[in-house]
Amino acid sequence: MKKVFSFLTILAIILVSNCSRIEENNDPVIGVWSNANTDTNSTTQKLTTNKQEWIFNDAYLGRYHDLQNGKVIMKTDFRWSQKNGVYTITYPGLPDKPNDTVVIVDNSPDSILLEDPTGNLIALRE
Protein backbone atom coordinates (compact mmCIF):
# COMPACT_ATOMS: atom_id res chain seq x y z
CA MET A 1 0.00 0.00 0.00
CA LYS A 2 2.90 2.35 0.78
CA LYS A 3 4.34 1.87 -2.71
CA VAL A 4 1.02 2.72 -4.37
CA PHE A 5 0.63 5.85 -2.23
CA SER A 6 4.23 6.95 -2.98
CA PHE A 7 3.70 6.35 -6.70
CA LEU A 8 0.46 8.37 -6.71
CA THR A 9 2.14 11.21 -4.78
CA ILE A 10 5.03 11.38 -7.26
CA LEU A 11 2.60 11.26 -10.18
CA ALA A 12 0.53 14.11 -8.67
CA ILE A 13 3.64 16.26 -8.17
CA ILE A 14 4.71 15.72 -11.79
CA LEU A 15 1.25 16.55 -13.12
CA VAL A 16 0.92 19.71 -11.02
CA SER A 17 4.40 20.98 -11.92
CA ASN A 18 3.74 20.51 -15.65
CA CYS A 19 0.55 22.59 -15.51
CA SER A 20 2.24 25.87 -14.70
CA ARG A 21 3.85 27.52 -17.69
CA ILE A 22 5.51 30.89 -17.56
CA GLU A 23 4.80 33.00 -20.61
CA GLU A 24 7.86 33.97 -22.58
CA ASN A 25 8.48 37.71 -22.63
CA ASN A 26 10.36 38.87 -25.74
CA ASP A 27 9.91 42.59 -25.21
CA PRO A 28 12.59 44.65 -27.01
CA VAL A 29 13.41 46.59 -23.83
CA ILE A 30 14.83 43.49 -22.14
CA GLY A 31 18.58 43.86 -21.73
CA VAL A 32 21.12 46.40 -20.49
CA TRP A 33 20.75 50.13 -21.18
CA SER A 34 23.13 52.83 -20.02
CA ASN A 35 23.89 56.53 -20.16
CA ALA A 36 27.38 57.81 -19.44
CA ASN A 37 28.85 61.30 -19.37
CA THR A 38 32.09 62.89 -18.32
CA ASP A 39 32.49 66.15 -16.39
CA THR A 40 35.60 68.16 -15.67
CA ASN A 41 35.79 70.14 -12.45
CA SER A 42 36.83 73.67 -13.45
CA THR A 43 38.85 74.33 -10.30
CA THR A 44 40.66 71.00 -9.84
CA GLN A 45 40.60 69.83 -13.48
CA LYS A 46 39.60 66.36 -12.25
CA LEU A 47 37.68 64.19 -14.67
CA THR A 48 34.51 62.56 -13.30
CA THR A 49 32.66 59.81 -15.16
CA ASN A 50 29.00 59.32 -14.29
CA LYS A 51 27.04 56.33 -15.57
CA GLN A 52 23.46 55.25 -15.11
CA GLU A 53 22.56 51.66 -15.95
CA TRP A 54 19.20 49.91 -16.24
CA ILE A 55 19.01 46.12 -16.51
CA PHE A 56 15.54 45.04 -17.67
CA ASN A 57 14.50 41.40 -17.22
CA ASP A 58 11.58 39.42 -18.62
CA ALA A 59 9.65 39.37 -15.34
CA TYR A 60 8.83 43.11 -15.62
CA LEU A 61 11.52 43.87 -13.04
CA GLY A 62 15.04 45.21 -13.20
CA ARG A 63 18.04 46.70 -11.44
CA TYR A 64 19.18 50.34 -11.62
CA HIS A 65 22.78 51.37 -10.90
CA ASP A 66 24.22 54.85 -10.54
CA LEU A 67 28.00 54.77 -10.88
CA GLN A 68 30.64 57.46 -10.40
CA ASN A 69 34.17 56.76 -11.63
CA GLY A 70 33.29 53.07 -11.89
CA LYS A 71 32.07 52.75 -8.29
CA VAL A 72 28.43 52.04 -7.48
CA ILE A 73 27.08 54.96 -5.48
CA MET A 74 23.46 53.79 -5.58
CA LYS A 75 21.52 50.76 -6.74
CA THR A 76 17.91 49.77 -6.50
CA ASP A 77 15.35 47.47 -8.05
CA PHE A 78 12.65 48.77 -10.35
CA ARG A 79 9.45 47.64 -12.01
CA TRP A 80 8.57 48.32 -15.61
CA SER A 81 5.44 48.14 -17.70
CA GLN A 82 4.64 48.81 -21.33
CA LYS A 83 1.49 50.19 -22.89
CA ASN A 84 1.24 51.18 -26.56
CA GLY A 85 5.04 51.35 -26.91
CA VAL A 86 5.48 53.63 -23.90
CA TYR A 87 7.45 52.17 -20.98
CA THR A 88 6.95 53.29 -17.40
CA ILE A 89 9.73 52.61 -14.91
CA THR A 90 8.91 52.85 -11.19
CA TYR A 91 11.42 52.76 -8.36
CA PRO A 92 9.63 51.41 -5.24
CA GLY A 93 12.87 51.46 -3.20
CA LEU A 94 13.40 55.17 -3.90
CA PRO A 95 10.22 57.08 -3.07
CA ASP A 96 11.92 60.42 -3.93
CA LYS A 97 12.87 59.29 -7.45
CA PRO A 98 10.11 60.08 -9.94
CA ASN A 99 8.90 57.48 -12.43
CA ASP A 100 10.59 57.45 -15.82
CA THR A 101 8.50 57.32 -18.98
CA VAL A 102 10.45 56.26 -22.08
CA VAL A 103 10.04 55.01 -25.64
CA ILE A 104 12.40 52.91 -27.74
CA VAL A 105 13.81 54.68 -30.80
CA ASP A 106 15.58 52.54 -33.40
CA ASN A 107 18.44 54.67 -34.70
CA SER A 108 19.80 51.84 -36.90
CA PRO A 109 22.47 51.01 -37.80
CA ASP A 110 24.11 53.16 -35.14
CA SER A 111 22.18 52.41 -31.99
CA ILE A 112 18.88 51.81 -30.25
CA LEU A 113 17.87 54.50 -27.79
CA LEU A 114 15.54 55.06 -24.87
CA GLU A 115 14.11 58.56 -25.02
CA ASP A 116 11.66 60.43 -22.86
CA PRO A 117 8.42 61.63 -24.52
CA THR A 118 10.01 64.99 -25.38
CA GLY A 119 12.90 63.33 -27.27
CA ASN A 120 15.66 63.65 -24.66
CA LEU A 121 18.14 60.75 -24.58
CA ILE A 122 17.79 58.58 -21.48
CA ALA A 123 19.96 55.56 -22.38
CA LEU A 124 21.61 53.50 -25.15
CA ARG A 125 21.34 49.76 -25.54
CA GLU A 126 24.63 48.09 -24.62
PDB file of C-alpha atoms in Angstrom:
ATOM      1  CA  MET A   1       0.000   0.000   0.000  1.00  0.00           C
ATOM      2  CA  LYS A   2       2.897   2.347   0.778  1.00  0.00           C
ATOM      3  CA  LYS A   3       4.335   1.870  -2.711  1.00  0.00           C
ATOM      4  CA  VAL A   4       1.019   2.719  -4.373  1.00  0.00           C
ATOM      5  CA  PHE A   5       0.632   5.850  -2.227  1.00  0.00           C
ATOM      6  CA  SER A   6       4.230   6.953  -2.984  1.00  0.00           C
ATOM      7  CA  PHE A   7       3.696   6.353  -6.700  1.00  0.00           C
ATOM      8  CA  LEU A   8       0.462   8.373  -6.715  1.00  0.00           C
ATOM      9  CA  THR A   9       2.141  11.211  -4.781  1.00  0.00           C
ATOM     10  CA  ILE A  10       5.030  11.384  -7.263  1.00  0.00           C
ATOM     11  CA  LEU A  11       2.597  11.262 -10.180  1.00  0.00           C
ATOM     12  CA  ALA A  12       0.531  14.111  -8.673  1.00  0.00           C
ATOM     13  CA  ILE A  13       3.644  16.261  -8.173  1.00  0.00           C
ATOM     14  CA  ILE A  14       4.707  15.718 -11.789  1.00  0.00           C
ATOM     15  CA  LEU A  15       1.249  16.548 -13.123  1.00  0.00           C
ATOM     16  CA  VAL A  16       0.924  19.708 -11.021  1.00  0.00           C
ATOM     17  CA  SER A  17       4.395  20.976 -11.924  1.00  0.00           C
ATOM     18  CA  ASN A  18       3.735  20.509 -15.647  1.00  0.00           C
ATOM     19  CA  CYS A  19       0.549  22.588 -15.513  1.00  0.00           C
ATOM     20  CA  SER A  20       2.241  25.875 -14.696  1.00  0.00           C
ATOM     21  CA  ARG A  21       3.847  27.517 -17.692  1.00  0.00           C
ATOM     22  CA  ILE A  22       5.511  30.891 -17.565  1.00  0.00           C
ATOM     23  CA  GLU A  23       4.795  32.999 -20.608  1.00  0.00           C
ATOM     24  CA  GLU A  24       7.865  33.966 -22.581  1.00  0.00           C
ATOM     25  CA  ASN A  25       8.481  37.706 -22.634  1.00  0.00           C
ATOM     26  CA  ASN A  26      10.358  38.868 -25.740  1.00  0.00           C
ATOM     27  CA  ASP A  27       9.906  42.593 -25.209  1.00  0.00           C
ATOM     28  CA  PRO A  28      12.588  44.651 -27.009  1.00  0.00           C
ATOM     29  CA  VAL A  29      13.409  46.587 -23.832  1.00  0.00           C
ATOM     30  CA  ILE A  30      14.828  43.488 -22.137  1.00  0.00           C
ATOM     31  CA  GLY A  31      18.583  43.861 -21.732  1.00  0.00           C
ATOM     32  CA  VAL A  32      21.115  46.398 -20.491  1.00  0.00           C
ATOM     33  CA  TRP A  33      20.748  50.129 -21.177  1.00  0.00           C
ATOM     34  CA  SER A  34      23.131  52.832 -20.019  1.00  0.00           C
ATOM     35  CA  ASN A  35      23.885  56.532 -20.163  1.00  0.00           C
ATOM     36  CA  ALA A  36      27.382  57.809 -19.442  1.00  0.00           C
ATOM     37  CA  ASN A  37      28.850  61.295 -19.368  1.00  0.00           C
ATOM     38  CA  THR A  38      32.093  62.894 -18.319  1.00  0.00           C
ATOM     39  CA  ASP A  39      32.486  66.149 -16.394  1.00  0.00           C
ATOM     40  CA  THR A  40      35.603  68.160 -15.669  1.00  0.00           C
ATOM     41  CA  ASN A  41      35.786  70.142 -12.454  1.00  0.00           C
ATOM     42  CA  SER A  42      36.830  73.665 -13.454  1.00  0.00           C
ATOM     43  CA  THR A  43      38.852  74.327 -10.296  1.00  0.00           C
ATOM     44  CA  THR A  44      40.655  70.997  -9.840  1.00  0.00           C
ATOM     45  CA  GLN A  45      40.600  69.828 -13.478  1.00  0.00           C
ATOM     46  CA  LYS A  46      39.598  66.361 -12.248  1.00  0.00           C
ATOM     47  CA  LEU A  47      37.682  64.190 -14.670  1.00  0.00           C
ATOM     48  CA  THR A  48      34.509  62.559 -13.304  1.00  0.00           C
ATOM     49  CA  THR A  49      32.657  59.809 -15.163  1.00  0.00           C
ATOM     50  CA  ASN A  50      28.997  59.318 -14.290  1.00  0.00           C
ATOM     51  CA  LYS A  51      27.040  56.335 -15.573  1.00  0.00           C
ATOM     52  CA  GLN A  52      23.463  55.248 -15.109  1.00  0.00           C
ATOM     53  CA  GLU A  53      22.561  51.663 -15.948  1.00  0.00           C
ATOM     54  CA  TRP A  54      19.200  49.914 -16.236  1.00  0.00           C
ATOM     55  CA  ILE A  55      19.012  46.121 -16.515  1.00  0.00           C
ATOM     56  CA  PHE A  56      15.545  45.036 -17.670  1.00  0.00           C
ATOM     57  CA  ASN A  57      14.498  41.402 -17.220  1.00  0.00           C
ATOM     58  CA  ASP A  58      11.584  39.419 -18.620  1.00  0.00           C
ATOM     59  CA  ALA A  59       9.646  39.367 -15.339  1.00  0.00           C
ATOM     60  CA  TYR A  60       8.829  43.106 -15.615  1.00  0.00           C
ATOM     61  CA  LEU A  61      11.519  43.867 -13.043  1.00  0.00           C
ATOM     62  CA  GLY A  62      15.042  45.207 -13.201  1.00  0.00           C
ATOM     63  CA  ARG A  63      18.041  46.701 -11.438  1.00  0.00           C
ATOM     64  CA  TYR A  64      19.177  50.337 -11.623  1.00  0.00           C
ATOM     65  CA  HIS A  65      22.778  51.371 -10.905  1.00  0.00           C
ATOM     66  CA  ASP A  66      24.222  54.852 -10.538  1.00  0.00           C
ATOM     67  CA  LEU A  67      28.004  54.767 -10.883  1.00  0.00           C
ATOM     68  CA  GLN A  68      30.640  57.456 -10.403  1.00  0.00           C
ATOM     69  CA  ASN A  69      34.174  56.763 -11.627  1.00  0.00           C
ATOM     70  CA  GLY A  70      33.294  53.070 -11.886  1.00  0.00           C
ATOM     71  CA  LYS A  71      32.066  52.751  -8.286  1.00  0.00           C
ATOM     72  CA  VAL A  72      28.433  52.040  -7.483  1.00  0.00           C
ATOM     73  CA  ILE A  73      27.078  54.961  -5.476  1.00  0.00           C
ATOM     74  CA  MET A  74      23.457  53.792  -5.576  1.00  0.00           C
ATOM     75  CA  LYS A  75      21.522  50.756  -6.737  1.00  0.00           C
ATOM     76  CA  THR A  76      17.906  49.767  -6.496  1.00  0.00           C
ATOM     77  CA  ASP A  77      15.354  47.474  -8.055  1.00  0.00           C
ATOM     78  CA  PHE A  78      12.649  48.770 -10.350  1.00  0.00           C
ATOM     79  CA  ARG A  79       9.448  47.641 -12.014  1.00  0.00           C
ATOM     80  CA  TRP A  80       8.568  48.319 -15.607  1.00  0.00           C
ATOM     81  CA  SER A  81       5.440  48.142 -17.700  1.00  0.00           C
ATOM     82  CA  GLN A  82       4.636  48.811 -21.332  1.00  0.00           C
ATOM     83  CA  LYS A  83       1.493  50.189 -22.891  1.00  0.00           C
ATOM     84  CA  ASN A  84       1.242  51.178 -26.565  1.00  0.00           C
ATOM     85  CA  GLY A  85       5.039  51.346 -26.906  1.00  0.00           C
ATOM     86  CA  VAL A  86       5.482  53.627 -23.899  1.00  0.00           C
ATOM     87  CA  TYR A  87       7.448  52.172 -20.983  1.00  0.00           C
ATOM     88  CA  THR A  88       6.945  53.293 -17.398  1.00  0.00           C
ATOM     89  CA  ILE A  89       9.733  52.609 -14.907  1.00  0.00           C
ATOM     90  CA  THR A  90       8.910  52.850 -11.194  1.00  0.00           C
ATOM     91  CA  TYR A  91      11.417  52.761  -8.362  1.00  0.00           C
ATOM     92  CA  PRO A  92       9.629  51.412  -5.242  1.00  0.00           C
ATOM     93  CA  GLY A  93      12.867  51.463  -3.205  1.00  0.00           C
ATOM     94  CA  LEU A  94      13.403  55.172  -3.902  1.00  0.00           C
ATOM     95  CA  PRO A  95      10.223  57.078  -3.066  1.00  0.00           C
ATOM     96  CA  ASP A  96      11.917  60.415  -3.930  1.00  0.00           C
ATOM     97  CA  LYS A  97      12.868  59.294  -7.453  1.00  0.00           C
ATOM     98  CA  PRO A  98      10.108  60.082  -9.942  1.00  0.00           C
ATOM     99  CA  ASN A  99       8.898  57.481 -12.426  1.00  0.00           C
ATOM    100  CA  ASP A 100      10.586  57.454 -15.823  1.00  0.00           C
ATOM    101  CA  THR A 101       8.495  57.321 -18.981  1.00  0.00           C
ATOM    102  CA  VAL A 102      10.451  56.259 -22.078  1.00  0.00           C
ATOM    103  CA  VAL A 103      10.045  55.008 -25.641  1.00  0.00           C
ATOM    104  CA  ILE A 104      12.402  52.908 -27.742  1.00  0.00           C
ATOM    105  CA  VAL A 105      13.809  54.682 -30.796  1.00  0.00           C
ATOM    106  CA  ASP A 106      15.581  52.541 -33.399  1.00  0.00           C
ATOM    107  CA  ASN A 107      18.436  54.665 -34.700  1.00  0.00           C
ATOM    108  CA  SER A 108      19.802  51.839 -36.899  1.00  0.00           C
ATOM    109  CA  PRO A 109      22.467  51.007 -37.799  1.00  0.00           C
ATOM    110  CA  ASP A 110      24.114  53.157 -35.140  1.00  0.00           C
ATOM    111  CA  SER A 111      22.184  52.413 -31.988  1.00  0.00           C
ATOM    112  CA  ILE A 112      18.879  51.808 -30.254  1.00  0.00           C
ATOM    113  CA  LEU A 113      17.870  54.504 -27.786  1.00  0.00           C
ATOM    114  CA  LEU A 114      15.541  55.059 -24.867  1.00  0.00           C
ATOM    115  CA  GLU A 115      14.109  58.564 -25.016  1.00  0.00           C
ATOM    116  CA  ASP A 116      11.658  60.432 -22.859  1.00  0.00           C
ATOM    117  CA  PRO A 117       8.425  61.625 -24.523  1.00  0.00           C
ATOM    118  CA  THR A 118      10.008  64.990 -25.380  1.00  0.00           C
ATOM    119  CA  GLY A 119      12.898  63.328 -27.270  1.00  0.00           C
ATOM    120  CA  ASN A 120      15.662  63.654 -24.665  1.00  0.00           C
ATOM    121  CA  LEU A 121      18.139  60.754 -24.577  1.00  0.00           C
ATOM    122  CA  ILE A 122      17.788  58.577 -21.479  1.00  0.00           C
ATOM    123  CA  ALA A 123      19.964  55.555 -22.376  1.00  0.00           C
ATOM    124  CA  LEU A 124      21.606  53.503 -25.148  1.00  0.00           C
ATOM    125  CA  ARG A 125      21.337  49.758 -25.542  1.00  0.00           C
ATOM    126  CA  GLU A 126      24.627  48.093 -24.621  1.00  0.00           C
TER     127      GLU A 126
END
